Coordinates of C-alpha atoms and ligand atoms in Angstrom, one line a residue:
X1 CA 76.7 -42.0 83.5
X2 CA 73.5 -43.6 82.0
X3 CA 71.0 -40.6 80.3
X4 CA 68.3 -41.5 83.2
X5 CA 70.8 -41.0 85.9
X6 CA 71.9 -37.5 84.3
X7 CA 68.2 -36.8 84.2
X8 CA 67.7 -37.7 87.9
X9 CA 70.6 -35.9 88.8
X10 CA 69.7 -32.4 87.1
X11 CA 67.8 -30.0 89.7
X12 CA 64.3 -28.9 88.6
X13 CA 63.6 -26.0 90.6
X14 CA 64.0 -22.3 90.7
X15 CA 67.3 -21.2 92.0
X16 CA 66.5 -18.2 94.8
X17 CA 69.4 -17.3 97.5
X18 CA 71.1 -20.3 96.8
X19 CA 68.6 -22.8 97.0
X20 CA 66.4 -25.0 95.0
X21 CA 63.0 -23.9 95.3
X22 CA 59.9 -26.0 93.9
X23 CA 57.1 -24.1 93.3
X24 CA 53.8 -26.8 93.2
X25 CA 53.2 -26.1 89.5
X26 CA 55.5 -27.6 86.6
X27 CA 55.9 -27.7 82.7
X28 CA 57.2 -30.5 80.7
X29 CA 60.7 -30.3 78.7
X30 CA 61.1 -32.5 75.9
X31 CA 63.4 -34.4 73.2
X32 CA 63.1 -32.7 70.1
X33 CA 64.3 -35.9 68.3
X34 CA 62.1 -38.1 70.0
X35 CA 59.0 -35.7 71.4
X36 CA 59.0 -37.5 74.7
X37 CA 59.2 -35.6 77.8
X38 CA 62.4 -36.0 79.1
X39 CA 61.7 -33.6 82.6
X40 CA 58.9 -31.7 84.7
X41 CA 60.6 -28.2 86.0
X42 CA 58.7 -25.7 88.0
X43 CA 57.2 -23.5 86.6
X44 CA 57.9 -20.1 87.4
X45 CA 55.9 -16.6 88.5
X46 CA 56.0 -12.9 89.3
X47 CA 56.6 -14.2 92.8
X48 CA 59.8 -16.3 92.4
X49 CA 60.8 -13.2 89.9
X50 CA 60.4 -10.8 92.7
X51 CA 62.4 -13.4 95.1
X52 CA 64.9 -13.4 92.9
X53 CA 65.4 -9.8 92.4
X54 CA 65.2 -9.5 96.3
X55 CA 68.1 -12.2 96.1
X56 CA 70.4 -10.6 93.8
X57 CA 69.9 -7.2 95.4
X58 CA 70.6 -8.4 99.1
X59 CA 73.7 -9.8 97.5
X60 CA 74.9 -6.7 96.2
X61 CA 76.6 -4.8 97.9
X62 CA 78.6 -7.8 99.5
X63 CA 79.7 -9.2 96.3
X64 CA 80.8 -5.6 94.7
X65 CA 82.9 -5.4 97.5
X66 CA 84.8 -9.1 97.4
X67 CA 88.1 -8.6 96.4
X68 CA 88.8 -9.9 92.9
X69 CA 91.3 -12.3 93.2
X70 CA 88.6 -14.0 95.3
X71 CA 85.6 -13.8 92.3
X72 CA 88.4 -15.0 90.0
X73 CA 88.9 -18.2 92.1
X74 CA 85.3 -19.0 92.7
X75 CA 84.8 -18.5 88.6
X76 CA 88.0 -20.7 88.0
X77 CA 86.6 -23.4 90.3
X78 CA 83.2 -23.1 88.4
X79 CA 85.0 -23.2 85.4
X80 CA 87.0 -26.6 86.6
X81 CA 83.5 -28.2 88.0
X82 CA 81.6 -27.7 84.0
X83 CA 84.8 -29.6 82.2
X84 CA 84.6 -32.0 85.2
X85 CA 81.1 -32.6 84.6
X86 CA 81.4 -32.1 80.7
X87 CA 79.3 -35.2 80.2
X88 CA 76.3 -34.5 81.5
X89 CA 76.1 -31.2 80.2
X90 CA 77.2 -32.2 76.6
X91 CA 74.5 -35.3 77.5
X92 CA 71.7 -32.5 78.5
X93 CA 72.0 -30.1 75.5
X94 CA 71.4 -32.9 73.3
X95 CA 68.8 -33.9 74.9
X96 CA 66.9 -30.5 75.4
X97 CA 67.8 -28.9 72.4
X98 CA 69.1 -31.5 69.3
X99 CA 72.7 -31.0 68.6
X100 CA 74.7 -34.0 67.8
X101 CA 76.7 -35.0 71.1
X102 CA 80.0 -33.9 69.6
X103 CA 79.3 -30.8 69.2
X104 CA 77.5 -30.6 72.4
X105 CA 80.5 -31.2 73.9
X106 CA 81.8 -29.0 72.2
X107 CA 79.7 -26.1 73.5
X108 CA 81.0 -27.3 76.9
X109 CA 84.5 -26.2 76.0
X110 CA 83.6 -23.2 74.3
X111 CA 81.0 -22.6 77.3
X112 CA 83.3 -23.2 80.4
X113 CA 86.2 -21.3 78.6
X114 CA 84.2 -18.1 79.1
X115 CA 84.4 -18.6 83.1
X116 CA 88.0 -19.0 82.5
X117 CA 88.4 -16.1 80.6
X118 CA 86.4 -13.8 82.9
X119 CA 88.8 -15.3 85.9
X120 CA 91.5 -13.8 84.5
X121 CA 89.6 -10.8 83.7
X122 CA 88.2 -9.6 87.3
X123 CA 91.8 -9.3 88.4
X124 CA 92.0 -7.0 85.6
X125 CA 89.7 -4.2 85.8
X126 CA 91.8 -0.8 85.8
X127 CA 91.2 2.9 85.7
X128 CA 92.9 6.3 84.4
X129 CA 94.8 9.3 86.1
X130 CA 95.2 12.4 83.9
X131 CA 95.8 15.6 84.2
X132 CA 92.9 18.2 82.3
X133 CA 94.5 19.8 79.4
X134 CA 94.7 23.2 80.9
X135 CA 97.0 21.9 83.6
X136 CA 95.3 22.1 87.4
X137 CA 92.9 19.9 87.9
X138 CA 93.4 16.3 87.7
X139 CA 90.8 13.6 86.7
X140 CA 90.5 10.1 88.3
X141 CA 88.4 7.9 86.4
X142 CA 87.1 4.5 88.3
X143 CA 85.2 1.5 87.2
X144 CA 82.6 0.2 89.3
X145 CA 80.0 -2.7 89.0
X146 CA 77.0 -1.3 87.1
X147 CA 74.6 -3.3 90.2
X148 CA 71.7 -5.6 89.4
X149 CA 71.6 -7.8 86.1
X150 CA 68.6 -9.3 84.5
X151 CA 70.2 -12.0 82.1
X152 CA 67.6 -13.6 79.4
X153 CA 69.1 -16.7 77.1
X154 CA 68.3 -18.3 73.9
X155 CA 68.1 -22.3 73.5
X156 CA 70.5 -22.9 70.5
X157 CA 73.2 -22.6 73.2
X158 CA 71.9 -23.1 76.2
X159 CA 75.6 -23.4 78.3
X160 CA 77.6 -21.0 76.7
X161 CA 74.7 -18.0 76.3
X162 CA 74.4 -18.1 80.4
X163 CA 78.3 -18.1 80.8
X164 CA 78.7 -15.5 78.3
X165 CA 77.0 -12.8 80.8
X166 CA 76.9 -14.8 83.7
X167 CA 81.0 -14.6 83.5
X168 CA 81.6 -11.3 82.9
X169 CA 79.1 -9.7 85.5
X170 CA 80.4 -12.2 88.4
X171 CA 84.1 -10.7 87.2
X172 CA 82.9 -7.1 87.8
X173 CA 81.4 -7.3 91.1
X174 CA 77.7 -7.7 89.6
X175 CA 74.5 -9.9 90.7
X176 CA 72.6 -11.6 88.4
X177 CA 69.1 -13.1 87.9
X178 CA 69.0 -15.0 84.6
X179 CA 66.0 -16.4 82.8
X180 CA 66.8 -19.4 80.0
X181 CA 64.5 -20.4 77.2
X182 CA 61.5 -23.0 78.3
X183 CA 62.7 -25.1 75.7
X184 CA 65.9 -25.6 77.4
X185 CA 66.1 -24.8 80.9
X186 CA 67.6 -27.6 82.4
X187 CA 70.9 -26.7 81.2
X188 CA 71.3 -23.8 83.5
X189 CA 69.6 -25.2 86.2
X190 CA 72.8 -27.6 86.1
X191 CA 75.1 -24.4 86.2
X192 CA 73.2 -23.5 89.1
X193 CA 74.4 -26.3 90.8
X194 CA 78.0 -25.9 89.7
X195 CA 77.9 -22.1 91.1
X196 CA 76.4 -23.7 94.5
X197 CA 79.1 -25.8 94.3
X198 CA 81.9 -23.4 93.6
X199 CA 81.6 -21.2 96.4
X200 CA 79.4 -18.9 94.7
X201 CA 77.3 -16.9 97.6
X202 CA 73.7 -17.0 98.1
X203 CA 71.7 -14.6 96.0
X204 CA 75.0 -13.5 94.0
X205 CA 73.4 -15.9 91.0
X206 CA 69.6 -16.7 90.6
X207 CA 67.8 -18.3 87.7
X208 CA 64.1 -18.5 87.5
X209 CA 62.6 -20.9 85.4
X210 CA 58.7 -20.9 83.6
X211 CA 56.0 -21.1 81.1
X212 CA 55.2 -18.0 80.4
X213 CA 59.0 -15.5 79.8
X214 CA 56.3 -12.1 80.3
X215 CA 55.0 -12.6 83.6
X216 CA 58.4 -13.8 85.0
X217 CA 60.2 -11.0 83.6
X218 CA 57.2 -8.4 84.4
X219 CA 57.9 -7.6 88.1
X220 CA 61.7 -7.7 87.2
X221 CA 61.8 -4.9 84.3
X222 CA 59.2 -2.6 86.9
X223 CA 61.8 -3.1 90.2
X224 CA 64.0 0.6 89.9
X225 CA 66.3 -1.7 91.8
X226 CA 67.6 -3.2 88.5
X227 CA 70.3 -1.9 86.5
X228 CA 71.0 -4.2 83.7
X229 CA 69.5 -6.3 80.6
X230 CA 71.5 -8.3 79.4
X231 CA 69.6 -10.4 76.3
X232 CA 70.4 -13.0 73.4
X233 CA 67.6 -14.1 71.2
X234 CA 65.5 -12.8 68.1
X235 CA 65.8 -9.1 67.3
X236 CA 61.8 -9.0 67.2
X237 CA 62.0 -10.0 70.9
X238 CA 65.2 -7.9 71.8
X239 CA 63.2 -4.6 70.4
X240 CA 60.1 -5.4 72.9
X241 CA 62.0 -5.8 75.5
X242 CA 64.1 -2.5 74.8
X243 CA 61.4 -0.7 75.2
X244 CA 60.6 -2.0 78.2
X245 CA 64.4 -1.2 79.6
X246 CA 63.2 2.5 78.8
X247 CA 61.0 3.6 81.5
X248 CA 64.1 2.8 83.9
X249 CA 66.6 3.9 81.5
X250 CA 68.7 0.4 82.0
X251 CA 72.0 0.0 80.6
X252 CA 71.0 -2.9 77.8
X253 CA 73.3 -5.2 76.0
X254 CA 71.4 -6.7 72.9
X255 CA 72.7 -10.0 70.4
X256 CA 70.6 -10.2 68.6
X257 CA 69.2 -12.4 65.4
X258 CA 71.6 -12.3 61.7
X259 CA 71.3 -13.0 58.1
X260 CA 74.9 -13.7 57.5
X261 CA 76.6 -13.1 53.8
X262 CA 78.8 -16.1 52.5
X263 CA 81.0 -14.4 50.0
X264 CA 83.1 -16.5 47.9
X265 CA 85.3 -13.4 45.9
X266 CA 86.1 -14.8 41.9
X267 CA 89.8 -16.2 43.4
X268 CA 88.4 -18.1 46.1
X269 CA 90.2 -21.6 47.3
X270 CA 87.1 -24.0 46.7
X271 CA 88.6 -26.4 49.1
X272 CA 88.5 -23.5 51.8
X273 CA 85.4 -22.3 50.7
X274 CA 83.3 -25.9 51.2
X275 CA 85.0 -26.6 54.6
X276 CA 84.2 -22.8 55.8
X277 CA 80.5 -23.4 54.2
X278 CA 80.2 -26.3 55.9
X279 CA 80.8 -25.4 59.5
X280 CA 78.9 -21.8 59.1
X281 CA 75.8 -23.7 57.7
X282 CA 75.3 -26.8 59.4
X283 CA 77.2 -26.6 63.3
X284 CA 74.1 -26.4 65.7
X285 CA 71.7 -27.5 63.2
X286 CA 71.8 -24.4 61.1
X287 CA 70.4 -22.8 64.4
X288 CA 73.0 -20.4 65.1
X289 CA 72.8 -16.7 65.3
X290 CA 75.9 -16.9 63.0
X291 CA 74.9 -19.4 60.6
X292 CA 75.5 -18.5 56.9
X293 CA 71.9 -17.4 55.9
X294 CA 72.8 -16.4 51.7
X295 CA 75.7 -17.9 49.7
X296 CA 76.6 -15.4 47.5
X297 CA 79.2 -17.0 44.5
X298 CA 80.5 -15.6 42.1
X299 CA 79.6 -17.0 38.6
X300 CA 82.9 -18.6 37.0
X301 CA 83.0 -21.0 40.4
X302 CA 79.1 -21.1 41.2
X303 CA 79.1 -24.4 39.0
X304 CA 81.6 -26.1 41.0
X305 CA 81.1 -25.0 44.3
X306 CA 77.6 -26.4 43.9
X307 CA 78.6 -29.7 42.8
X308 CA 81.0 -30.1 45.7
X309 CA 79.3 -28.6 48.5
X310 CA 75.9 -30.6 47.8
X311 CA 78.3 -34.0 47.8
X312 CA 79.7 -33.0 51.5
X313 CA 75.7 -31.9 52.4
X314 CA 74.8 -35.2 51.2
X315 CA 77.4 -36.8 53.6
X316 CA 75.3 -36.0 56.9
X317 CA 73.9 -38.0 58.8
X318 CA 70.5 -37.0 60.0
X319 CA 69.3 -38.3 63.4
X320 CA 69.1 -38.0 67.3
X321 CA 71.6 -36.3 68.5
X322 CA 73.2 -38.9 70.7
X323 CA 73.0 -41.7 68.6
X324 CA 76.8 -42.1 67.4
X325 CA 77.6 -41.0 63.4
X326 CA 74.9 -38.2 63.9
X327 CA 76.3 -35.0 62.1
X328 CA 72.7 -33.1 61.7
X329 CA 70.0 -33.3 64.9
X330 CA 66.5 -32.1 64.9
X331 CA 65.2 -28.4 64.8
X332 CA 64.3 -27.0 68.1
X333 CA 60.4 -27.9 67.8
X334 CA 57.5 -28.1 65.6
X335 CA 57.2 -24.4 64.7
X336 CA 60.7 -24.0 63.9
X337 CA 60.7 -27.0 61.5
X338 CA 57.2 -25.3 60.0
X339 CA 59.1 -22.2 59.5
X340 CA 62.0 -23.4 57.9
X341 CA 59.6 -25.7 55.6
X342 CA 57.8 -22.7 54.3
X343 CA 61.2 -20.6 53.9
X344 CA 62.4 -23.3 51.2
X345 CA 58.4 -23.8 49.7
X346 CA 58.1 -20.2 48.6
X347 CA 62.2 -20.3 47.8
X348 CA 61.1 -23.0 45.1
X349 CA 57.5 -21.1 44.3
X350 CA 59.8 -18.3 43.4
X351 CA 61.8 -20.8 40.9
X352 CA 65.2 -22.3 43.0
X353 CA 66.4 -25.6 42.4
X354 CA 66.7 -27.9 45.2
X355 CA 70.3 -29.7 44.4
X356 CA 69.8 -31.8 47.8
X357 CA 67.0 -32.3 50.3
X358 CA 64.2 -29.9 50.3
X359 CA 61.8 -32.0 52.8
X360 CA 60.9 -32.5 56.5
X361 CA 62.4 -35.8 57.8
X362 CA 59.9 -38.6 59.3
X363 CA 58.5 -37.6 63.0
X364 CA 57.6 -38.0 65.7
X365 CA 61.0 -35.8 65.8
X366 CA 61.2 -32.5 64.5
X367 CA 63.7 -33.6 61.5
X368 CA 64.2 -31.3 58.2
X369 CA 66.5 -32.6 55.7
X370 CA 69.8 -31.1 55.1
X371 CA 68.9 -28.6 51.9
X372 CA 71.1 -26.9 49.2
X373 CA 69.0 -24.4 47.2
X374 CA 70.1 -22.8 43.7
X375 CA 69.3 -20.1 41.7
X376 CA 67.3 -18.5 44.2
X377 CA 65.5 -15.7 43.4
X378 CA 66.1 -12.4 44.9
X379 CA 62.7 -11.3 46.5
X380 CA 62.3 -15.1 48.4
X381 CA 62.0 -15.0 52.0
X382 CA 64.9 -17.1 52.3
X383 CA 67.1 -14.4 51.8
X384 CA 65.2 -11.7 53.9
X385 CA 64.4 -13.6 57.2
X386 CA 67.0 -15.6 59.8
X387 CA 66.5 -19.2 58.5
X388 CA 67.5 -21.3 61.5
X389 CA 67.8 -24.7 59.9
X390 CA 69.9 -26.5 57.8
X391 CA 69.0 -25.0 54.1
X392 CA 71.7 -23.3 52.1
X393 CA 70.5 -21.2 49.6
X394 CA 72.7 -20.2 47.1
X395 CA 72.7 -16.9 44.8
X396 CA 75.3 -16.7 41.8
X397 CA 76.6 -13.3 41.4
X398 CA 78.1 -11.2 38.3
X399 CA 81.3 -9.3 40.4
X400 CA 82.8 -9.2 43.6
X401 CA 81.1 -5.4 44.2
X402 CA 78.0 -7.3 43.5
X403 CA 78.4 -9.5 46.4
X404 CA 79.0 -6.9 48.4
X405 CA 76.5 -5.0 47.8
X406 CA 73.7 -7.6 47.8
X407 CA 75.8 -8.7 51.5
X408 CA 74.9 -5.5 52.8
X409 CA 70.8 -5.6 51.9
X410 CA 70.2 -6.2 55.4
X411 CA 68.9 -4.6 58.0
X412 CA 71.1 -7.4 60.0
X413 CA 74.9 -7.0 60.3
X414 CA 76.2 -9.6 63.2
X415 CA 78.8 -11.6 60.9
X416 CA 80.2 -11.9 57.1
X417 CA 81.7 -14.4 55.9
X418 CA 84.5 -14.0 53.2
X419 CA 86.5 -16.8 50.7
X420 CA 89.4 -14.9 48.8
X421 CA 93.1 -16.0 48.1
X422 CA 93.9 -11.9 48.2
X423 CA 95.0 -10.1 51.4
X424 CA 94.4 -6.5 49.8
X425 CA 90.5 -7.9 49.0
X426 CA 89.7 -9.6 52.0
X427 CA 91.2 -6.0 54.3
X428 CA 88.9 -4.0 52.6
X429 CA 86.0 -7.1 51.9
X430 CA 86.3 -6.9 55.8
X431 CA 86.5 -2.9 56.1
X432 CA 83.2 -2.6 53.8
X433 CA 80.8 -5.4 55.2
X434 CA 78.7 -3.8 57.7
X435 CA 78.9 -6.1 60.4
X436 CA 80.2 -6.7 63.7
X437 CA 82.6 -9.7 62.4
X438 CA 84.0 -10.8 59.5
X439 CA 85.0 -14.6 59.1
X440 CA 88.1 -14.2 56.5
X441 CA 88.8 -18.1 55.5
X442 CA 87.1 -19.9 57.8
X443 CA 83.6 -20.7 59.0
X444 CA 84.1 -20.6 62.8
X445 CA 85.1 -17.5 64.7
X446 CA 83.6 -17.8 68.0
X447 CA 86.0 -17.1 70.6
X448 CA 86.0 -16.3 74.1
X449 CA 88.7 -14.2 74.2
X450 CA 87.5 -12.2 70.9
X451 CA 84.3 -9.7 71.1
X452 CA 81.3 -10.8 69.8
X453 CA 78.6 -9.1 69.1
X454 CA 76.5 -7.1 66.2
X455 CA 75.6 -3.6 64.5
X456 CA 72.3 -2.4 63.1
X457 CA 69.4 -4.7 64.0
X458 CA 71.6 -7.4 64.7
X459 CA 72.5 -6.0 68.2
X460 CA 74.3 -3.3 70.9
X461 CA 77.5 -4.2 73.1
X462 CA 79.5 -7.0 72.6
X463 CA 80.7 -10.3 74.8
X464 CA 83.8 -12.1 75.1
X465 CA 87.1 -10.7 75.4
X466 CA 87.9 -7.2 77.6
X467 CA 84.8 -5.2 76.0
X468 CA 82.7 -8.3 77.0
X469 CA 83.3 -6.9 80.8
X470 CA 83.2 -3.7 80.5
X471 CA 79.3 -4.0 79.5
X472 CA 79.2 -4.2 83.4
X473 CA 81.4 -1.7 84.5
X474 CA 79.9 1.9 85.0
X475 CA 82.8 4.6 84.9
X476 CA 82.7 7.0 87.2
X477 CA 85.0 10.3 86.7
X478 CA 86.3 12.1 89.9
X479 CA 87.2 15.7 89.4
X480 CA 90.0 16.4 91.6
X481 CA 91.2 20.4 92.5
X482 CA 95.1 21.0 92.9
Ligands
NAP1 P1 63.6 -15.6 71.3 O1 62.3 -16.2 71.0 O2 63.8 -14.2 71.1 O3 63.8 -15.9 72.9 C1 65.0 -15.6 73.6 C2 64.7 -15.5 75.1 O4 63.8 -14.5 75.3 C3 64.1 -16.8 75.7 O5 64.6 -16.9 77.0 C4 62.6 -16.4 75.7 O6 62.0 -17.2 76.7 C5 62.7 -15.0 76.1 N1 61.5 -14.2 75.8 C6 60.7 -14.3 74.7 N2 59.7 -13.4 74.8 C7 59.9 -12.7 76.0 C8 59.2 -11.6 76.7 N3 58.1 -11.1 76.2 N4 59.7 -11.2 77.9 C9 60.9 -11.7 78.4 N5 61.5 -12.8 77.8 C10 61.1 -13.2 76.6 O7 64.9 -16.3 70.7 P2 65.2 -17.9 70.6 O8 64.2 -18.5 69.6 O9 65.3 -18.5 72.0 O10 66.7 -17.9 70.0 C11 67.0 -17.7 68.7 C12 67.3 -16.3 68.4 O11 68.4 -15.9 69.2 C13 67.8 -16.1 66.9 O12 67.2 -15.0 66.4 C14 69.3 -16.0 67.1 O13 69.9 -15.3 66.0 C15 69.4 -15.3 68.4 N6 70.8 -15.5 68.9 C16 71.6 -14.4 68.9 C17 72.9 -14.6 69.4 C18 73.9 -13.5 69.3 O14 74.9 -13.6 70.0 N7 73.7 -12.4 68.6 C19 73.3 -15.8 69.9 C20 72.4 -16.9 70.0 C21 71.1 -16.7 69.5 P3 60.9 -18.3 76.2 O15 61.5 -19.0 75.1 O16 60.8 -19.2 77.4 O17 59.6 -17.6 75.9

């Protein structure tokens, strides 16, 4: 299908009770490689949030009561309609957010598998019988859907964030109401259409679109009707918007922003260690929650770990994401590019050497060059703050405790990332990084079936896998008399 047909195809209003609503008023979404507008969605208020809320909770008690095998169905079929219609969603990420087509389609896999996963998961959802230590009584413990979500996603994934909660609540006999990023919303307005089309009842998922994330999220945190955040995006935003969950005391289920460690241990396989490097650096862009944020190598192989990493980073291919032989898109938009450009300035102020790149590509896209850093000094903002981009900077180190140590000086903790040939190192590498995953060998871990998730600022809860579900589930103990 031709990228003007995909375009004309996508839905551009708010998704309410199972309808596409326009609202008079839109805003513009546009190519980040290209700065054209590629779509005019409606834009969004306090009265499509309160519709929606209404939506979701007049769906309720309906949907907590389907029986399970019948949610698993409608999320298998959803699941089948995204890999049928795996093109235009791979086709509408790059397009929206910059990632090379590959590894768009990519995120439709990883994306669709987590509506799979929670299929097999709602059938699933167990309890306990025990009897109280003193003998007598006996205790019946229950799960039960925790009610009303309010689901808020970032744009560096804008599929696989809305499945990721979207999956899991549908599985437990929860309604949602989810809010995408304005950079990126037509995305899940397309996996609106693909719950329409899978059976999915009215008002069991609603998404509201907009300009302005307060306002439409205002009436929704002050409705006592809610039960649920659910958010993925910047720890700055995630601590705002915890402290609006207070008043109502809602169950909250943060992921939060990272500054992942890449540790490569003094016996590390340099082969392993440029491939892994490679992926946790430069998939999405560099904009990935999980993206390798300090390379910390030890001295006797910083030399050549440099010199072979920079010669791969010099291999990609910088460019819109659909054109073919793309490996590295654009940055989200103008401000993150400006970011990103300072965060390698006051890197070299400070006295790193750039081995490759350095510089913002030539507009009207938002391009930055694909950037190794050395010798980077340890007060340079580079190390502190979530880079987002493609720039690797690199930090030579005297021993392995060192690395740990300086791996740890962060008051982020979502993944680690470890190169070591040793088993006995990389157990208790892993057992002392404080962090919610360790990457032993390898520079992808993602994984529906595996929980994701952070500690410290980095995040609360986790997704994927059996705890990802639970975040939904309220247990309820029944005390029983004998
Ligand atoms: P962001 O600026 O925090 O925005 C995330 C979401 O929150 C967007 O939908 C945004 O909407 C919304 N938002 C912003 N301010 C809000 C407010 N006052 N009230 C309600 N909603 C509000 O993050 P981002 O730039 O989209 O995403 C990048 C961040 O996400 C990075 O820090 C990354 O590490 C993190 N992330 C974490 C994970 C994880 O699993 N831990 C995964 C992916 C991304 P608008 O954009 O429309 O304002």
């Amino acid at each position: 299908m031709s990228v003007e047909l995909i375009l004309e195809s996508t839905p551009t209003g708010q998704f309410i009770g199972g309808e596409f609503r326009e609202t008079g008023a839109t805003f513009d979404v546009e190519n980040p490689a290209t700065g054209e507008v590629i779509a005019k969605v409606s834009d969004g208020g306090p009265d499509e949030a309160r519709a929606a809320m209404d939506a979701a909770c007049a769906a309720a008690e309906s949907w907590a009561a389907t029986e399970p095998r019948e949610r698993a169905e409608i999320l298998h079929r959803a699941y089948e309609l995204i890999v049928e219609r795996a093109e235009t969603f791979a086709t509408l990420m790059t397009l929206e957010m910059g990632k090379p087509l590959k590894e768009a389609h990519g995120e439709v896999t990883y994306g669709a598998e987590f509506l799979r996963w929670f299929a097999e998961e709602a059938v699933r959802i167990d309890g306990r019988w025990s009897v109280a230590p003193s003998g007598g009584n006996r205790f019946l413990i229950m799960k039960q859907p925790v009610g009303p979500v309010y689901a808020i996603t970032p744009w560096n994934f804008p599929l696989a964030m809305g499945t990721r909660k979207i999956g899991p609540a549908l599985a437990a006999g929860c309604t949602v109401v989810i809010k995408p990023a304005k950079l990126t919303p037509l995305t899940m307005l397309a996996l609106m259409q693909v719950f329409a089309d899978a059976g999915v009842p009215a008002g069991v998922v609603n998404c509201i679109v907009g300009s302005s994330s307060s306002e439409l999220s205002e009436p929704i945190f002050a409705d006592p009707r809610l039960r649920k955040l659910t958010f993925t995006g910047s720890t700055e935003v995630g601590r705002g918007l915890l402290e609006q969950a207070a008043p109502h005391v809602l169950r909250t289920s943060m992921e939060l922003g990272g500054n992942a460690p890449f540790v490569l241990l003094a016996d590390a396989d340099l082969d392993v260690a440029v491939s892994a490097a490679m992926a946790a650096k430069f998939r999405n862009n560099g904009e990935a929650c999980t993206a390798a944020n300090r390379f910390f190598v030890h001295k006797d192989l910083v030399g050549e770990f440099q010199a072979r990493f920079t010669a791969e980073v010099e291999g990609l291919v910088l460019g819109n994401g659909l054109d073919e032989g793309t490996t590295l898109g654009p940055l989200v938009d103008d401000d993150t590019l400006t970011k990103v450009t300072e965060l390698v300035d006051d890197a070299v102020a400070k006295g790193a050497r750039v081995l490759t790149g350095g510089k913002r590509g030539d507009g009207p896209g938002h391009f930055m060059q694909a950037t190794v850093l050395a010798d980077v000094s340890r007060d340079a903002r580079v190390l502190k703050e979530e880079i987002f981009g493609p720039v690797a900077p690199i930090i030579p180190v005297d021993s392995d405790e060192e690395a740990l140590e300086l791996a740890n000086d962060t008051e982020f903790g979502l993944i680690s990332y470890v190169i070591t040939r040793d088993v006995s190192r990389a157990i208790t590498t892993a057992e002392k990084f404080e962090s919610g995953i360790v990457a032993l060998n390898t520079g992808v871990v993602s994984n529906p079936a595996a929980p994701f998730g952070g500690v410290k600022q980095s995040g609360l809860g986790r997704e994927g896998s059996h705890e990802g579900v639970e975040e939904y589930l309220e247990t309820k103990y029944v005390g029983i008399a004998l």
